[in-house]
Amino acid sequence: MNLHEYQGKELLKQYGVDVQEGVVVENKDKLGEAYQKLKDQTKTDFVVVKAQIHAGGRGKGGGVKLAKNKEEYLEISNDILGMMLKTPQTPGGMDGEGKLVQKILVAEDVYAPDFEANDEIYISILTDREKNANVIVYSTEGGMDIEAVAEETPEKVHKEFVDPELGLLPFQKRKIAFNLGLSGKAFKGMTKFIGNLYKAFTSSDASLFEINPCLRTGDDRILAVDCKVTIDDNALYRHKDIAEMRDESEEDPTEVEAKNHGLSYVKLDGNVGCMVNGAGLAMATMDMIKLYGGEPANFLDVGGTADAARVEQAFRIILKDENVKAILINIFGGIVRCDRVAKGVVEAAGNIDITVPIIVRLQGTNAELGKKIIDESGLKVESAILLEEAAEAVQNALK
Ligand code: GDP
Ligand code: MN
């Protein structure tokens, strides 16, 4: 699950990480109030208006703008709030339709008074599965073009691996601050910043933190100006406060609907819809479709209880995708028996208008009986026992 910048900053603050302060506004009527609130907190004249969408590169698309007074602020905020913001990371990129900005963060200008006196640093924390460790990636070249830095001058991007058992050790914090070329107050500030940031990362079960830029201000403070936070969905049950931050309007509507019905669904680009129980079997099914020359349209795990209601819901979700030209149902009857699944498929297919060919492969407990039920149902559903047969039948159906 991804957080908005303002939510990520709230999380960081709970762990003592200093951030660029701001006020969130959803409604244009509240713009004046937000400005006043920020003035009272920060005593700065300039403010930065930042679009809150789940995509980076907002600065490049005109979603982050500096205002030098209240008039400018009102004009900029009125433009950004409600706009369709295109960034290199929104769907379709700068040529796409962009994303609707429903919230803005009105933030203090932390670069003032002397823009040139600041340094933009890049810091991210993520999990390195090959090294069985967390890794802190950092660079002196933070800002809007970190991708280009990594591409053209990879030697400027450093990595510090952290053993999850030992945690981030004091010498590692000092090494990071040293490699970032910091000294004095900024050096000390960075060791504290990185320590708290790492604590926030592990304590919140995050899979990604990206602070870009992390700022060394003219007076040597270290602050998170931007943050991208991704939390491991499987850990959300133990972070109720974070789970409440979910913004479903930023997610794929079909994936949200699937989740609400207890199905895990990921949309893909192919034309063969898949309905499978178990994530491993779903992966194997997608491989098999590819092996026979097809392209899966989705990943869909209906879970352990493939009853009629679930199967029907799964059909509806798969069929929302106009690219789907055939559906392969591959269910292993372990706890749930194949005859029950077969009945579920027949019942669901009777309730909704399905125009594409369906191939059902049932294996496991009562597989033969399940096949019989499908074959005798009178529905235009083809059944198979072997996965190879099923994958071949899909290819024939597409011809
Ligand atoms: P992103 O483009 O989505 O990554 O959004 P960021 O929050 O990183 O902001 C983009 C850029 O806006 C930063 O790299 C800064 O150059 C600029 N920026 C952000 N906050 C401030 C600020 O307080 N003052 C000034 N002058 N510029 C800022
Ligand atoms: Mn950024």
Short mmCIF file of C-alpha atoms and ligand atoms in Angstrom, two decimals:
data_model
loop_
_atom_site.label_atom_id
_atom_site.label_comp_id
_atom_site.label_asym_id
_atom_site.label_seq_id
_atom_site.Cartn_x
_atom_site.Cartn_y
_atom_site.Cartn_z
CA MET A 1 0.00 0.00 0.00
CA ASN A 2 1.30 3.42 -0.93
CA LEU A 3 0.94 6.51 1.22
CA HIS A 4 0.56 10.09 0.13
CA GLU A 5 3.48 12.40 0.85
CA TYR A 6 1.64 14.11 3.73
CA GLN A 7 0.77 10.75 5.31
CA GLY A 8 4.34 9.52 4.95
CA LYS A 9 5.54 12.70 6.67
CA GLU A 10 3.13 12.13 9.57
CA LEU A 11 4.54 8.64 9.97
CA LEU A 12 8.14 9.88 9.87
CA LYS A 13 7.43 12.54 12.50
CA GLN A 14 6.19 9.87 14.90
CA TYR A 15 9.71 8.47 14.85
CA GLY A 16 11.44 11.79 15.35
CA VAL A 17 12.39 12.34 11.70
CA ASP A 18 12.34 16.05 10.86
CA VAL A 19 10.21 16.97 7.87
CA GLN A 20 9.15 19.99 5.85
CA GLU A 21 5.94 20.99 7.68
CA GLY A 22 2.66 21.53 5.90
CA VAL A 23 -1.13 21.61 6.00
CA VAL A 24 -3.37 19.43 3.81
CA VAL A 25 -6.24 21.06 1.91
CA GLU A 26 -9.03 19.20 0.10
CA ASN A 27 -11.48 22.03 -0.34
CA LYS A 28 -10.81 25.39 -2.00
CA ASP A 29 -12.79 27.14 0.77
CA LYS A 30 -10.10 26.12 3.26
CA LEU A 31 -7.16 27.64 1.37
CA GLY A 32 -7.03 30.88 3.37
CA GLU A 33 -7.24 29.09 6.69
CA ALA A 34 -4.45 26.69 5.75
CA TYR A 35 -2.18 29.57 4.77
CA GLN A 36 -2.76 31.32 8.08
CA LYS A 37 -2.16 28.13 10.05
CA LEU A 38 1.14 27.57 8.30
CA LYS A 39 2.22 31.20 8.82
CA ASP A 40 1.54 30.87 12.55
CA GLN A 41 3.65 27.70 12.70
CA THR A 42 6.60 28.60 10.55
CA LYS A 43 6.88 32.37 10.24
CA THR A 44 8.03 32.12 6.62
CA ASP A 45 6.69 34.24 3.76
CA PHE A 46 7.02 31.73 0.93
CA VAL A 47 4.98 28.56 0.67
CA VAL A 48 5.19 25.54 -1.57
CA VAL A 49 2.01 24.03 -3.01
CA LYS A 50 2.35 20.29 -3.58
CA ALA A 51 -0.18 18.07 -5.36
CA GLN A 52 -0.91 14.89 -3.39
CA ILE A 53 -1.21 12.00 -5.83
CA HIS A 54 0.32 8.53 -5.80
CA ALA A 55 2.96 9.28 -8.41
CA GLY A 56 6.36 10.88 -8.37
CA GLY A 57 7.82 13.46 -10.73
CA ARG A 58 5.17 15.98 -9.68
CA GLY A 59 7.65 18.83 -9.91
CA LYS A 60 8.23 18.06 -13.59
CA GLY A 61 4.51 18.07 -14.32
CA GLY A 62 3.76 21.38 -12.60
CA GLY A 63 2.40 19.79 -9.42
CA VAL A 64 4.92 21.44 -7.06
CA LYS A 65 5.10 25.22 -7.13
CA LEU A 66 6.56 27.96 -4.99
CA ALA A 67 4.43 30.98 -4.07
CA LYS A 68 6.07 34.18 -2.83
CA ASN A 69 2.96 35.74 -1.27
CA LYS A 70 -0.66 35.02 -0.44
CA GLU A 71 -2.03 36.15 -3.83
CA GLU A 72 0.35 33.88 -5.70
CA TYR A 73 -0.44 31.09 -3.29
CA LEU A 74 -4.19 31.37 -3.91
CA GLU A 75 -3.74 31.45 -7.65
CA ILE A 76 -1.39 28.45 -7.72
CA SER A 77 -3.48 26.40 -5.25
CA ASN A 78 -6.68 27.06 -7.18
CA ASP A 79 -4.94 25.84 -10.33
CA ILE A 80 -3.41 22.69 -8.84
CA LEU A 81 -6.34 21.56 -6.68
CA GLY A 82 -8.69 19.74 -9.05
CA MET A 83 -6.32 19.63 -12.02
CA MET A 84 -5.48 16.51 -14.02
CA LEU A 85 -1.78 16.27 -13.26
CA LYS A 86 0.48 14.54 -15.76
CA THR A 87 3.90 13.42 -14.60
CA PRO A 88 6.38 10.93 -16.06
CA GLN A 89 4.95 8.43 -13.53
CA THR A 90 1.18 8.86 -14.00
CA PRO A 91 -0.54 6.33 -16.32
CA GLY A 92 0.52 6.97 -19.91
CA GLY A 93 3.24 9.40 -18.77
CA MET A 94 3.29 13.02 -19.94
CA ASP A 95 1.07 12.05 -22.91
CA GLY A 96 -1.52 10.27 -20.74
CA GLU A 97 -4.59 11.82 -19.21
CA GLY A 98 -2.96 12.33 -15.81
CA LYS A 99 -4.39 11.95 -12.33
CA LEU A 100 -6.99 14.09 -10.59
CA VAL A 101 -5.50 16.14 -7.74
CA GLN A 102 -7.95 15.83 -4.84
CA LYS A 103 -5.63 17.14 -2.12
CA ILE A 104 -2.73 19.53 -1.88
CA LEU A 105 -0.10 19.95 0.78
CA VAL A 106 0.62 23.58 1.57
CA ALA A 107 4.18 23.44 2.90
CA GLU A 108 6.72 25.84 4.37
CA ASP A 109 9.48 26.90 2.00
CA VAL A 110 12.43 25.21 3.66
CA TYR A 111 14.87 26.41 1.00
CA ALA A 112 14.49 30.07 2.04
CA PRO A 113 16.16 32.50 2.50
CA ASP A 114 19.00 31.42 0.20
CA PHE A 115 18.02 28.70 -2.28
CA GLU A 116 21.66 28.12 -3.31
CA ALA A 117 22.79 27.42 0.25
CA ASN A 118 20.87 24.14 0.38
CA ASP A 119 21.98 20.67 -0.65
CA GLU A 120 19.50 18.13 -2.00
CA ILE A 121 20.39 14.61 -0.87
CA TYR A 122 18.84 11.31 -1.99
CA ILE A 123 18.05 8.58 0.56
CA SER A 124 15.97 5.46 0.18
CA ILE A 125 15.56 2.29 2.22
CA LEU A 126 14.35 -0.96 0.76
CA THR A 127 14.67 -4.70 1.13
CA ASP A 128 17.37 -6.52 -0.82
CA ARG A 129 16.05 -10.06 -1.21
CA GLU A 130 19.27 -11.44 -2.68
CA LYS A 131 21.36 -10.22 0.24
CA ASN A 132 18.69 -10.99 2.86
CA ALA A 133 19.21 -7.49 4.17
CA ASN A 134 17.75 -4.04 4.14
CA VAL A 135 19.66 -1.57 2.04
CA ILE A 136 20.04 2.17 2.38
CA VAL A 137 20.69 3.78 -1.00
CA TYR A 138 22.02 7.33 -0.84
CA SER A 139 23.61 10.02 -2.93
CA THR A 140 24.71 13.63 -2.74
CA GLU A 141 22.89 14.17 -6.05
CA GLY A 142 19.30 14.28 -4.80
CA GLY A 143 16.50 16.20 -6.47
CA MET A 144 14.41 15.63 -9.51
CA ASP A 145 16.91 13.75 -11.68
CA ILE A 146 18.10 10.86 -9.53
CA GLU A 147 17.27 8.35 -12.31
CA ALA A 148 19.71 10.13 -14.63
CA VAL A 149 22.36 10.19 -11.87
CA ALA A 150 22.04 6.43 -11.36
CA GLU A 151 22.29 5.87 -15.11
CA GLU A 152 25.13 8.25 -15.99
CA THR A 153 27.22 8.39 -12.81
CA PRO A 154 26.46 5.23 -10.82
CA GLU A 155 29.56 5.81 -8.67
CA LYS A 156 27.68 8.69 -7.03
CA VAL A 157 25.04 6.30 -5.68
CA HIS A 158 26.12 4.49 -2.51
CA LYS A 159 24.61 1.46 -0.81
CA GLU A 160 24.75 0.45 2.84
CA PHE A 161 23.46 -3.02 3.65
CA VAL A 162 21.88 -3.46 7.06
CA ASP A 163 21.58 -6.84 8.75
CA PRO A 164 17.99 -6.92 10.00
CA GLU A 165 19.08 -8.76 13.16
CA LEU A 166 21.77 -6.26 14.09
CA GLY A 167 19.95 -3.17 12.93
CA LEU A 168 21.67 -0.01 11.72
CA LEU A 169 24.94 0.29 13.64
CA PRO A 170 26.49 3.60 14.77
CA PHE A 171 29.51 3.26 12.46
CA GLN A 172 27.16 2.83 9.50
CA LYS A 173 25.31 6.05 10.31
CA ARG A 174 28.65 7.89 10.49
CA LYS A 175 29.81 6.33 7.22
CA ILE A 176 26.66 7.54 5.46
CA ALA A 177 27.02 11.07 6.85
CA PHE A 178 30.70 11.06 5.87
CA ASN A 179 30.07 9.83 2.31
CA LEU A 180 27.45 12.56 1.96
CA GLY A 181 30.24 15.06 2.58
CA LEU A 182 28.67 16.45 5.74
CA SER A 183 30.47 17.89 8.74
CA GLY A 184 29.76 19.53 12.08
CA LYS A 185 26.10 20.07 12.92
CA ALA A 186 24.90 18.59 9.62
CA PHE A 187 26.97 15.43 10.20
CA LYS A 188 25.41 14.90 13.63
CA GLY A 189 21.99 15.76 12.26
CA MET A 190 22.34 13.17 9.51
CA THR A 191 23.36 10.35 11.88
CA LYS A 192 20.25 11.09 13.95
CA PHE A 193 18.05 11.46 10.85
CA ILE A 194 19.15 8.19 9.30
CA GLY A 195 18.83 6.32 12.61
CA ASN A 196 15.25 7.50 13.13
CA LEU A 197 14.39 6.91 9.49
CA TYR A 198 15.61 3.32 9.69
CA LYS A 199 13.62 2.81 12.90
CA ALA A 200 10.49 4.15 11.17
CA PHE A 201 11.09 1.81 8.23
CA THR A 202 11.38 -1.39 10.26
CA SER A 203 8.71 -0.47 12.83
CA SER A 204 6.09 0.24 10.19
CA ASP A 205 6.82 -2.90 8.09
CA ALA A 206 7.59 -0.73 5.10
CA SER A 207 8.97 -2.16 1.89
CA LEU A 208 10.10 1.20 0.54
CA PHE A 209 11.01 4.62 1.88
CA GLU A 210 12.29 7.16 -0.59
CA ILE A 211 13.29 10.59 0.66
CA ASN A 212 14.07 12.71 -2.36
CA PRO A 213 15.07 15.31 -1.64
CA CYS A 214 16.36 15.07 1.88
CA LEU A 215 17.57 18.61 2.49
CA ARG A 216 20.62 20.00 4.21
CA THR A 217 19.47 23.54 4.78
CA GLY A 218 21.60 26.67 4.78
CA ASP A 219 21.66 26.48 8.59
CA ASP A 220 22.67 22.80 8.51
CA ARG A 221 19.39 21.17 9.47
CA ILE A 222 18.47 17.83 7.88
CA LEU A 223 14.85 17.52 6.71
CA ALA A 224 12.68 15.23 4.60
CA VAL A 225 11.20 17.48 1.90
CA ASP A 226 9.49 14.68 -0.01
CA CYS A 227 8.74 11.08 0.88
CA LYS A 228 7.42 8.06 -0.87
CA VAL A 229 6.32 5.31 1.50
CA THR A 230 5.14 1.79 0.61
CA ILE A 231 3.90 -0.50 3.38
CA ASP A 232 3.78 -4.29 3.06
CA ASP A 233 0.07 -5.13 2.67
CA ASN A 234 0.52 -8.37 4.57
CA ALA A 235 1.60 -6.46 7.67
CA LEU A 236 -1.26 -3.95 7.69
CA TYR A 237 -3.26 -6.03 10.16
CA ARG A 238 -0.83 -4.95 12.85
CA HIS A 239 -0.79 -1.28 11.82
CA LYS A 240 -4.40 -0.19 12.10
CA ASP A 241 -3.43 3.49 12.07
CA ILE A 242 -1.53 3.09 8.80
CA ALA A 243 -4.21 0.85 7.25
CA GLU A 244 -6.67 3.72 7.76
CA MET A 245 -4.53 5.92 5.53
CA ARG A 246 -5.43 3.82 2.47
CA ASP A 247 -6.71 6.04 -0.36
CA GLU A 248 -8.70 3.73 -2.61
CA SER A 249 -9.37 6.49 -5.11
CA GLU A 250 -5.67 6.25 -6.07
CA GLU A 251 -5.83 2.51 -6.76
CA ASP A 252 -7.08 0.50 -9.75
CA PRO A 253 -10.90 0.32 -9.25
CA THR A 254 -11.15 -3.34 -10.32
CA GLU A 255 -8.35 -4.34 -7.97
CA VAL A 256 -10.09 -2.52 -5.11
CA GLU A 257 -13.39 -4.29 -5.88
CA ALA A 258 -11.60 -7.65 -5.95
CA LYS A 259 -9.92 -6.96 -2.63
CA ASN A 260 -13.28 -6.06 -1.06
CA HIS A 261 -14.53 -9.50 -2.10
CA GLY A 262 -11.49 -11.28 -0.69
CA LEU A 263 -9.99 -11.99 -4.11
CA SER A 264 -6.45 -11.08 -5.01
CA TYR A 265 -6.49 -9.72 -8.53
CA VAL A 266 -3.80 -8.04 -10.57
CA LYS A 267 -4.64 -6.81 -14.05
CA LEU A 268 -2.20 -7.68 -16.85
CA ASP A 269 -2.06 -6.95 -20.58
CA GLY A 270 -2.97 -10.30 -22.22
CA ASN A 271 -6.29 -11.77 -23.40
CA VAL A 272 -6.67 -14.98 -21.37
CA GLY A 273 -8.56 -14.40 -18.12
CA CYS A 274 -7.46 -16.70 -15.29
CA MET A 275 -9.41 -17.89 -12.27
CA VAL A 276 -7.29 -20.00 -9.97
CA ASN A 277 -7.16 -21.02 -6.31
CA GLY A 278 -3.81 -20.45 -4.65
CA ALA A 279 -1.10 -17.98 -5.61
CA GLY A 280 1.41 -20.68 -6.60
CA LEU A 281 -1.06 -22.42 -8.88
CA ALA A 282 -2.01 -19.05 -10.36
CA MET A 283 1.63 -18.42 -11.26
CA ALA A 284 1.99 -21.91 -12.75
CA THR A 285 -1.20 -21.38 -14.76
CA MET A 286 0.09 -18.12 -16.18
CA ASP A 287 3.35 -19.86 -17.13
CA MET A 288 1.43 -22.62 -18.87
CA ILE A 289 -0.70 -20.15 -20.82
CA LYS A 290 2.49 -18.46 -22.01
CA LEU A 291 4.14 -21.77 -22.87
CA TYR A 292 1.26 -22.50 -25.23
CA GLY A 293 1.62 -19.10 -26.86
CA GLY A 294 -1.01 -17.12 -24.96
CA GLU A 295 -0.84 -14.06 -22.74
CA PRO A 296 -2.59 -13.94 -19.36
CA ALA A 297 -4.99 -11.03 -18.85
CA ASN A 298 -4.74 -11.15 -15.11
CA PHE A 299 -3.59 -12.88 -11.98
CA LEU A 300 -6.56 -13.95 -9.87
CA ASP A 301 -6.47 -16.03 -6.73
CA VAL A 302 -10.00 -16.89 -5.55
CA GLY A 303 -8.60 -18.34 -2.32
CA GLY A 304 -9.51 -21.54 -0.56
CA THR A 305 -13.30 -21.30 -0.68
CA ALA A 306 -14.21 -21.28 -4.36
CA ASP A 307 -17.98 -21.31 -3.82
CA ALA A 308 -20.58 -20.10 -6.32
CA ALA A 309 -20.71 -16.54 -4.95
CA ARG A 310 -16.95 -16.13 -5.19
CA VAL A 311 -16.71 -17.72 -8.61
CA GLU A 312 -19.44 -15.40 -9.83
CA GLN A 313 -17.67 -12.36 -8.42
CA ALA A 314 -14.44 -13.53 -10.02
CA PHE A 315 -16.22 -13.86 -13.41
CA ARG A 316 -17.57 -10.33 -13.12
CA ILE A 317 -14.16 -8.93 -12.31
CA ILE A 318 -12.39 -10.80 -15.10
CA LEU A 319 -15.04 -9.76 -17.64
CA LYS A 320 -14.63 -6.07 -16.82
CA ASP A 321 -11.44 -6.27 -18.86
CA GLU A 322 -12.44 -5.85 -22.51
CA ASN A 323 -9.27 -7.57 -23.70
CA VAL A 324 -10.38 -10.92 -22.28
CA LYS A 325 -11.16 -13.33 -25.14
CA ALA A 326 -11.20 -16.63 -23.17
CA ILE A 327 -11.26 -17.65 -19.52
CA LEU A 328 -9.27 -20.48 -18.01
CA ILE A 329 -10.50 -21.74 -14.66
CA ASN A 330 -7.91 -23.88 -12.93
CA ILE A 331 -8.92 -25.14 -9.50
CA PHE A 332 -7.22 -27.67 -7.32
CA GLY A 333 -9.77 -29.40 -5.13
CA GLY A 334 -8.10 -29.93 -1.82
CA ILE A 335 -10.24 -28.72 1.03
CA VAL A 336 -12.91 -27.58 -1.43
CA ARG A 337 -14.17 -30.50 -3.55
CA CYS A 338 -14.18 -30.27 -7.36
CA ASP A 339 -17.87 -31.15 -7.65
CA ARG A 340 -18.73 -28.16 -5.45
CA VAL A 341 -16.54 -25.90 -7.55
CA ALA A 342 -18.12 -27.27 -10.74
CA LYS A 343 -21.59 -26.53 -9.38
CA GLY A 344 -20.39 -23.07 -8.47
CA VAL A 345 -19.11 -22.46 -12.01
CA VAL A 346 -22.35 -23.70 -13.57
CA GLU A 347 -24.46 -21.58 -11.23
CA ALA A 348 -22.36 -18.46 -11.77
CA ALA A 349 -22.31 -18.94 -15.54
CA GLY A 350 -26.11 -19.19 -15.44
CA ASN A 351 -26.36 -15.86 -13.61
CA ILE A 352 -24.18 -13.75 -15.85
CA ASP A 353 -23.97 -13.33 -19.55
CA ILE A 354 -20.63 -14.77 -20.54
CA THR A 355 -19.82 -14.44 -24.20
CA VAL A 356 -16.24 -15.69 -24.25
CA PRO A 357 -15.24 -19.39 -24.25
CA ILE A 358 -14.56 -20.90 -20.84
CA ILE A 359 -12.18 -23.76 -20.21
CA VAL A 360 -12.34 -25.41 -16.81
CA ARG A 361 -9.67 -27.63 -15.41
CA LEU A 362 -10.47 -29.31 -12.11
CA GLN A 363 -7.98 -31.53 -10.36
CA GLY A 364 -7.95 -33.19 -6.95
CA THR A 365 -10.82 -34.46 -4.80
CA ASN A 366 -13.82 -35.56 -6.93
CA ALA A 367 -12.24 -34.24 -10.13
CA GLU A 368 -14.06 -36.74 -12.38
CA LEU A 369 -17.41 -35.89 -10.83
CA GLY A 370 -16.66 -32.18 -11.31
CA LYS A 371 -15.90 -32.76 -15.00
CA LYS A 372 -19.16 -34.70 -15.38
CA ILE A 373 -21.16 -31.84 -13.86
CA ILE A 374 -19.58 -29.34 -16.27
CA ASP A 375 -19.99 -31.62 -19.31
CA GLU A 376 -23.65 -32.30 -18.53
CA SER A 377 -24.55 -28.71 -17.66
CA GLY A 378 -25.37 -27.76 -21.24
CA LEU A 379 -23.24 -24.67 -20.87
CA LYS A 380 -20.66 -23.83 -23.47
CA VAL A 381 -17.91 -24.70 -21.06
CA GLU A 382 -15.10 -27.00 -21.99
CA SER A 383 -13.54 -29.14 -19.29
CA ALA A 384 -10.09 -30.65 -18.98
CA ILE A 385 -8.24 -32.70 -16.42
CA LEU A 386 -4.65 -31.94 -17.39
CA LEU A 387 -3.31 -28.40 -17.33
CA GLU A 388 -1.62 -28.95 -20.72
CA GLU A 389 -4.98 -29.91 -22.22
CA ALA A 390 -6.54 -26.83 -20.72
CA ALA A 391 -3.84 -24.51 -22.05
CA GLU A 392 -4.15 -26.07 -25.50
CA ALA A 393 -7.94 -25.73 -25.39
CA VAL A 394 -7.49 -22.03 -24.60
CA GLN A 395 -5.33 -21.58 -27.69
CA ASN A 396 -7.89 -23.40 -29.85
CA ALA A 397 -10.67 -21.28 -28.43
CA LEU A 398 -8.81 -18.11 -29.37
CA LYS A 399 -8.40 -19.16 -33.02
P1 GDP B 1 8.41 15.29 -6.85
O1 GDP B 1 8.73 16.09 -8.06
O2 GDP B 1 7.10 14.56 -7.00
O3 GDP B 1 9.51 14.37 -6.48
O4 GDP B 1 8.16 16.32 -5.63
P2 GDP B 1 9.18 16.94 -4.54
O5 GDP B 1 8.46 17.05 -3.26
O6 GDP B 1 10.46 16.18 -4.51
O7 GDP B 1 9.43 18.39 -5.08
C1 GDP B 1 10.04 18.64 -6.32
C2 GDP B 1 11.03 19.76 -6.23
O8 GDP B 1 10.39 20.93 -5.76
C3 GDP B 1 12.17 19.54 -5.24
O9 GDP B 1 13.21 18.78 -5.80
C4 GDP B 1 12.60 20.94 -4.96
O10 GDP B 1 13.54 21.38 -5.93
C5 GDP B 1 11.31 21.74 -5.08
N1 GDP B 1 10.86 22.07 -3.72
C6 GDP B 1 10.22 21.26 -2.85
N2 GDP B 1 10.01 21.89 -1.68
C7 GDP B 1 10.55 23.12 -1.82
C8 GDP B 1 10.67 24.26 -0.95
O11 GDP B 1 10.27 24.24 0.21
N3 GDP B 1 11.25 25.36 -1.49
C9 GDP B 1 11.71 25.43 -2.75
N4 GDP B 1 12.25 26.57 -3.18
N5 GDP B 1 11.63 24.38 -3.58
C10 GDP B 1 11.07 23.24 -3.13
MN MN B 2 10.73 14.05 -4.90
#
